[in-house]
GROMACS .gro file of N, CA and C in nm:
model
  294
    1MET      N    1   8.485  13.286  -5.497
    1MET     CA    2   8.363  13.360  -5.556
    1MET      C    3   8.453  13.471  -5.583
    2ASN      N    4   8.427  13.551  -5.691
    2ASN     CA    5   8.472  13.692  -5.760
    2ASN      C    6   8.335  13.764  -5.750
    3ILE      N    7   8.364  13.908  -5.694
    3ILE     CA    8   8.205  13.981  -5.713
    3ILE      C    9   8.289  14.082  -5.834
    4ASN      N   10   8.210  14.112  -5.915
    4ASN     CA   11   8.251  14.265  -5.963
    4ASN      C   12   8.118  14.356  -5.961
    5VAL      N   13   8.144  14.503  -5.942
    5VAL     CA   14   8.078  14.595  -5.936
    5VAL      C   15   8.080  14.684  -6.086
    6LEU      N   16   7.978  14.734  -6.113
    6LEU     CA   17   8.000  14.825  -6.232
    6LEU      C   18   7.853  14.900  -6.214
    7GLN      N   19   7.896  15.030  -6.294
    7GLN     CA   20   7.758  15.114  -6.324
    7GLN      C   21   7.707  15.136  -6.456
    8GLU      N   22   7.561  15.100  -6.474
    8GLU     CA   23   7.512  15.059  -6.576
    8GLU      C   24   7.409  15.158  -6.605
    9ASN      N   25   7.391  15.293  -6.663
    9ASN     CA   26   7.268  15.397  -6.696
    9ASN      C   27   7.183  15.411  -6.546
   10GLY      N   28   7.297  15.473  -6.442
   10GLY     CA   29   7.258  15.509  -6.324
   10GLY      C   30   7.214  15.366  -6.219
   11ALA      N   31   7.242  15.267  -6.281
   11ALA     CA   32   7.220  15.170  -6.181
   11ALA      C   33   7.318  15.089  -6.148
   12ALA      N   34   7.369  15.041  -5.996
   12ALA     CA   35   7.452  14.962  -6.003
   12ALA      C   36   7.445  14.810  -6.002
   13VAL      N   37   7.560  14.785  -6.083
   13VAL     CA   38   7.546  14.634  -6.105
   13VAL      C   39   7.649  14.542  -6.005
   14LEU      N   40   7.581  14.459  -5.961
   14LEU     CA   41   7.668  14.328  -5.906
   14LEU      C   42   7.676  14.225  -5.975
   15ALA      N   43   7.786  14.194  -6.001
   15ALA     CA   44   7.775  14.074  -6.090
   15ALA      C   45   7.881  13.938  -6.046
   16PRO      N   46   7.826  13.893  -5.929
   16PRO     CA   47   7.904  13.760  -5.857
   16PRO      C   48   7.934  13.671  -5.970
   17GLU      N   49   8.049  13.590  -5.924
   17GLU     CA   50   8.105  13.469  -6.022
   17GLU      C   51   8.133  13.357  -5.931
   18GLY      N   52   8.069  13.230  -6.000
   18GLY     CA   53   8.097  13.120  -5.899
   18GLY      C   54   7.971  13.066  -5.842
   19LYS      N   55   7.974  13.001  -5.717
   19LYS     CA   56   7.853  12.948  -5.675
   19LYS      C   57   7.809  13.109  -5.522
   20ILE      N   58   7.718  13.052  -5.484
   20ILE     CA   59   7.697  13.145  -5.388
   20ILE      C   60   7.575  13.048  -5.277
   21ASP      N   61   7.651  13.017  -5.167
   21ASP     CA   62   7.660  12.910  -5.085
   21ASP      C   63   7.685  12.981  -4.961
   22HIS      N   64   7.677  12.884  -4.856
   22HIS     CA   65   7.699  12.911  -4.721
   22HIS      C   66   7.811  12.959  -4.702
   23VAL      N   67   7.909  12.915  -4.769
   23VAL     CA   68   8.074  12.969  -4.756
   23VAL      C   69   8.079  13.115  -4.824
   24THR      N   70   8.026  13.155  -4.921
   24THR     CA   71   8.032  13.281  -5.005
   24THR      C   72   7.926  13.412  -4.942
   25VAL      N   73   7.815  13.347  -4.908
   25VAL     CA   74   7.679  13.441  -4.875
   25VAL      C   75   7.719  13.560  -4.820
   26SER      N   76   7.821  13.552  -4.725
   26SER     CA   77   7.833  13.668  -4.639
   26SER      C   78   7.871  13.783  -4.730
   27GLU      N   79   7.971  13.765  -4.790
   27GLU     CA   80   8.040  13.824  -4.873
   27GLU      C   81   7.984  13.868  -4.960
   28PHE      N   82   7.903  13.811  -5.022
   28PHE     CA   83   7.765  13.854  -5.158
   28PHE      C   84   7.657  13.926  -5.081
   29GLU      N   85   7.624  13.856  -4.964
   29GLU     CA   86   7.556  13.997  -4.916
   29GLU      C   87   7.571  14.116  -4.873
   30SER      N   88   7.708  14.137  -4.811
   30SER     CA   89   7.769  14.197  -4.788
   30SER      C   90   7.778  14.375  -4.865
   31LYS      N   91   7.821  14.315  -5.015
   31LYS     CA   92   7.868  14.419  -5.051
   31LYS      C   93   7.696  14.427  -5.170
   32ALA      N   94   7.630  14.324  -5.134
   32ALA     CA   95   7.475  14.372  -5.203
   32ALA      C   96   7.410  14.483  -5.093
   33ASN      N   97   7.422  14.434  -5.001
   33ASN     CA   98   7.368  14.582  -4.874
   33ASN      C   99   7.478  14.720  -4.896
   34GLU      N  100   7.608  14.711  -4.925
   34GLU     CA  101   7.640  14.803  -4.961
   34GLU      C  102   7.601  14.922  -5.066
   35LEU      N  103   7.566  14.805  -5.196
   35LEU     CA  104   7.519  14.885  -5.342
   35LEU      C  105   7.418  14.931  -5.319
   36ALA      N  106   7.330  14.849  -5.184
   36ALA     CA  107   7.185  14.882  -5.165
   36ALA      C  108   7.183  15.014  -5.129
   37LYS      N  109   7.239  15.093  -5.016
   37LYS     CA  110   7.227  15.172  -4.969
   37LYS      C  111   7.284  15.296  -5.036
   38GLU      N  112   7.382  15.268  -5.131
   38GLU     CA  113   7.466  15.363  -5.205
   38GLU      C  114   7.382  15.431  -5.317
   39ASN      N  115   7.265  15.296  -5.395
   39ASN     CA  116   7.187  15.322  -5.519
   39ASN      C  117   7.087  15.313  -5.523
   40ASP      N  118   7.033  15.389  -5.630
   40ASP     CA  119   6.859  15.357  -5.563
   40ASP      C  120   6.796  15.251  -5.666
   41SER      N  121   6.887  15.181  -5.777
   41SER     CA  122   6.824  15.092  -5.857
   41SER      C  123   6.981  15.006  -5.852
   42LEU      N  124   6.916  14.852  -5.868
   42LEU     CA  125   7.026  14.758  -5.840
   42LEU      C  126   6.996  14.637  -5.933
   43ILE      N  127   7.140  14.606  -6.019
   43ILE     CA  128   7.111  14.478  -6.093
   43ILE      C  129   7.159  14.402  -6.045
   44LEU      N  130   7.145  14.269  -6.022
   44LEU     CA  131   7.207  14.149  -6.024
   44LEU      C  132   7.199  14.051  -6.137
   45ASP      N  133   7.355  14.060  -6.152
   45ASP     CA  134   7.391  14.003  -6.321
   45ASP      C  135   7.435  13.849  -6.256
   46MET      N  136   7.348  13.737  -6.327
   46MET     CA  137   7.347  13.653  -6.284
   46MET      C  138   7.443  13.556  -6.371
   47ALA      N  139   7.493  13.625  -6.453
   47ALA     CA  140   7.592  13.531  -6.557
   47ALA      C  141   7.690  13.438  -6.538
   48GLY      N  142   7.729  13.478  -6.415
   48GLY     CA  143   7.909  13.371  -6.366
   48GLY      C  144   7.841  13.321  -6.256
   49VAL      N  145   7.685  13.304  -6.216
   49VAL     CA  146   7.659  13.197  -6.080
   49VAL      C  147   7.579  13.083  -6.130
   50GLU      N  148   7.679  12.998  -6.090
   50GLU     CA  149   7.662  12.869  -6.120
   50GLU      C  150   7.576  12.759  -6.028
   51TYR      N  151   7.541  12.829  -5.943
   51TYR     CA  152   7.473  12.759  -5.805
   51TYR      C  153   7.422  12.868  -5.728
   52VAL      N  154   7.306  12.866  -5.636
   52VAL     CA  155   7.270  12.935  -5.562
   52VAL      C  156   7.221  12.807  -5.451
   53SER      N  157   7.230  12.878  -5.327
   53SER     CA  158   7.154  12.769  -5.176
   53SER      C  159   7.059  12.849  -5.147
   54SER      N  160   7.008  12.782  -5.042
   54SER     CA  161   6.877  12.836  -4.952
   54SER      C  162   6.947  12.960  -4.873
   55ALA      N  163   7.070  12.947  -4.848
   55ALA     CA  164   7.149  13.057  -4.779
   55ALA      C  165   7.128  13.214  -4.875
   56ALA      N  166   7.156  13.184  -5.062
   56ALA     CA  167   7.155  13.238  -5.123
   56ALA      C  168   7.022  13.323  -5.135
   57LEU      N  169   6.963  13.228  -5.149
   57LEU     CA  170   6.795  13.261  -5.209
   57LEU      C  171   6.762  13.378  -5.089
   58ARG      N  172   6.750  13.331  -4.945
   58ARG     CA  173   6.749  13.442  -4.843
   58ARG      C  174   6.817  13.561  -4.825
   59ALA      N  175   6.941  13.596  -4.889
   59ALA     CA  176   7.016  13.713  -4.905
   59ALA      C  177   6.940  13.768  -5.029
   60ILE      N  178   6.905  13.684  -5.130
   60ILE     CA  179   6.842  13.759  -5.225
   60ILE      C  180   6.696  13.798  -5.193
   61LEU      N  181   6.668  13.746  -5.159
   61LEU     CA  182   6.515  13.770  -5.085
   61LEU      C  183   6.478  13.949  -4.978
   62ASN      N  184   6.632  13.909  -4.921
   62ASN     CA  185   6.658  14.057  -4.819
   62ASN      C  186   6.682  14.147  -4.894
   63ILE      N  187   6.751  14.190  -5.021
   63ILE     CA  188   6.826  14.252  -5.070
   63ILE      C  189   6.704  14.316  -5.191
   64ASN      N  190   6.628  14.214  -5.214
   64ASN     CA  191   6.512  14.246  -5.301
   64ASN      C  192   6.365  14.337  -5.231
   65ASP      N  193   6.389  14.262  -5.083
   65ASP     CA  194   6.331  14.392  -4.982
   65ASP      C  195   6.383  14.511  -4.935
   66THR      N  196   6.500  14.473  -4.922
   66THR     CA  197   6.569  14.644  -4.925
   66THR      C  198   6.527  14.750  -5.055
   67MET      N  199   6.539  14.698  -5.144
   67MET     CA  200   6.554  14.743  -5.299
   67MET      C  201   6.431  14.803  -5.327
   68GLU      N  202   6.312  14.755  -5.274
   68GLU     CA  203   6.136  14.761  -5.295
   68GLU      C  204   6.150  14.923  -5.289
   69GLU      N  205   6.165  14.939  -5.177
   69GLU     CA  206   6.182  15.103  -5.133
   69GLU      C  207   6.240  15.190  -5.237
   70LYS      N  208   6.345  15.174  -5.265
   70LYS     CA  209   6.377  15.239  -5.362
   70LYS      C  210   6.341  15.211  -5.537
   71GLY      N  211   6.450  15.217  -5.621
   71GLY     CA  212   6.400  15.195  -5.724
   71GLY      C  213   6.403  15.027  -5.774
   72GLY      N  214   6.426  14.959  -5.712
   72GLY     CA  215   6.403  14.811  -5.739
   72GLY      C  216   6.524  14.710  -5.774
   73LEU      N  217   6.521  14.616  -5.747
   73LEU     CA  218   6.634  14.464  -5.771
   73LEU      C  219   6.534  14.418  -5.895
   74VAL      N  220   6.676  14.416  -6.003
   74VAL     CA  221   6.651  14.319  -6.178
   74VAL      C  222   6.733  14.227  -6.146
   75LEU      N  223   6.730  14.126  -6.172
   75LEU     CA  224   6.782  14.025  -6.174
   75LEU      C  225   6.824  13.989  -6.334
   76ARG      N  226   6.913  13.941  -6.395
   76ARG     CA  227   6.904  13.927  -6.517
   76ARG      C  228   7.033  13.786  -6.527
   77ASN      N  229   7.027  13.739  -6.681
   77ASN     CA  230   7.145  13.668  -6.747
   77ASN      C  231   7.138  13.533  -6.614
   78VAL      N  232   7.036  13.476  -6.598
   78VAL     CA  233   6.997  13.362  -6.488
   78VAL      C  234   7.005  13.308  -6.575
   79ASN      N  235   7.106  13.165  -6.551
   79ASN     CA  236   7.133  13.024  -6.631
   79ASN      C  237   6.984  12.937  -6.588
   80GLN      N  238   6.979  12.847  -6.650
   80GLN     CA  239   6.884  12.770  -6.695
   80GLN      C  240   6.886  12.656  -6.514
   81LYS      N  241   6.974  12.620  -6.494
   81LYS     CA  242   7.020  12.582  -6.355
   81LYS      C  243   6.947  12.639  -6.270
   82VAL      N  244   6.988  12.773  -6.209
   82VAL     CA  245   6.938  12.864  -6.124
   82VAL      C  246   6.793  12.883  -6.119
   83MET      N  247   6.768  12.967  -6.270
   83MET     CA  248   6.613  12.962  -6.325
   83MET      C  249   6.480  12.893  -6.236
   84GLU      N  250   6.542  12.699  -6.257
   84GLU     CA  251   6.466  12.600  -6.200
   84GLU      C  252   6.477  12.609  -6.022
   85ILE      N  253   6.543  12.683  -5.979
   85ILE     CA  254   6.576  12.686  -5.812
   85ILE      C  255   6.488  12.773  -5.811
   86PHE      N  256   6.498  12.885  -5.850
   86PHE     CA  257   6.359  13.016  -5.890
   86PHE      C  258   6.250  13.003  -5.883
   87ARG      N  259   6.236  12.895  -5.977
   87ARG     CA  260   6.071  12.851  -5.989
   87ARG      C  261   6.022  12.742  -5.948
   88ILE      N  262   6.101  12.639  -5.835
   88ILE     CA  263   6.047  12.523  -5.773
   88ILE      C  264   6.007  12.625  -5.646
   89THR      N  265   6.108  12.716  -5.628
   89THR     CA  266   6.100  12.804  -5.469
   89THR      C  267   6.035  12.900  -5.476
   90GLY      N  268   5.966  12.901  -5.588
   90GLY     CA  269   5.878  13.068  -5.624
   90GLY      C  270   5.871  13.180  -5.634
   91PHE      N  271   6.039  13.174  -5.605
   91PHE     CA  272   6.122  13.330  -5.640
   91PHE      C  273   6.096  13.398  -5.756
   92SER      N  274   6.052  13.314  -5.867
   92SER     CA  275   6.077  13.335  -6.053
   92SER      C  276   5.935  13.442  -6.018
   93ASP      N  277   5.815  13.419  -5.913
   93ASP     CA  278   5.703  13.483  -5.904
   93ASP      C  279   5.745  13.605  -5.838
   94TYR      N  280   5.828  13.613  -5.778
   94TYR     CA  281   5.827  13.735  -5.678
   94TYR      C  282   5.934  13.839  -5.721
   95LEU      N  283   6.036  13.773  -5.791
   95LEU     CA  284   6.145  13.820  -5.860
   95LEU      C  285   6.100  13.925  -5.997
   96ILE      N  286   6.212  14.053  -5.982
   96ILE     CA  287   6.205  14.052  -6.131
   96ILE      C  288   6.350  13.986  -6.221
   97ILE      N  289   6.271  13.920  -6.308
   97ILE     CA  290   6.372  13.855  -6.367
   97ILE      C  291   6.399  13.912  -6.506
   98LYS      N  292   6.476  13.945  -6.588
   98LYS     CA  293   6.496  13.969  -6.740
   98LYS      C  294   6.569  13.862  -6.795
   0.00000   0.00000   0.00000
């Protein structure tokens, strides 16, 4: 998995590429937590994410909880396959997805 980090309109943008699963989730969560500490707003650009496991869902939920105390977490560019996982698990009702 490759993780790109950008700044956009005062928010940090975390843009992982590939699968977020039990193998890659620790790297993903570590980078997201680092950005959450340093920024008030965090955008998770999911354009390059082809799959999320239950470990990834837990990580996204933890990051969302951390960012709720700040400016929030926004997910964008979620593909149909990953969006279906969010719908089935109820995450689409809990997360801000644009």
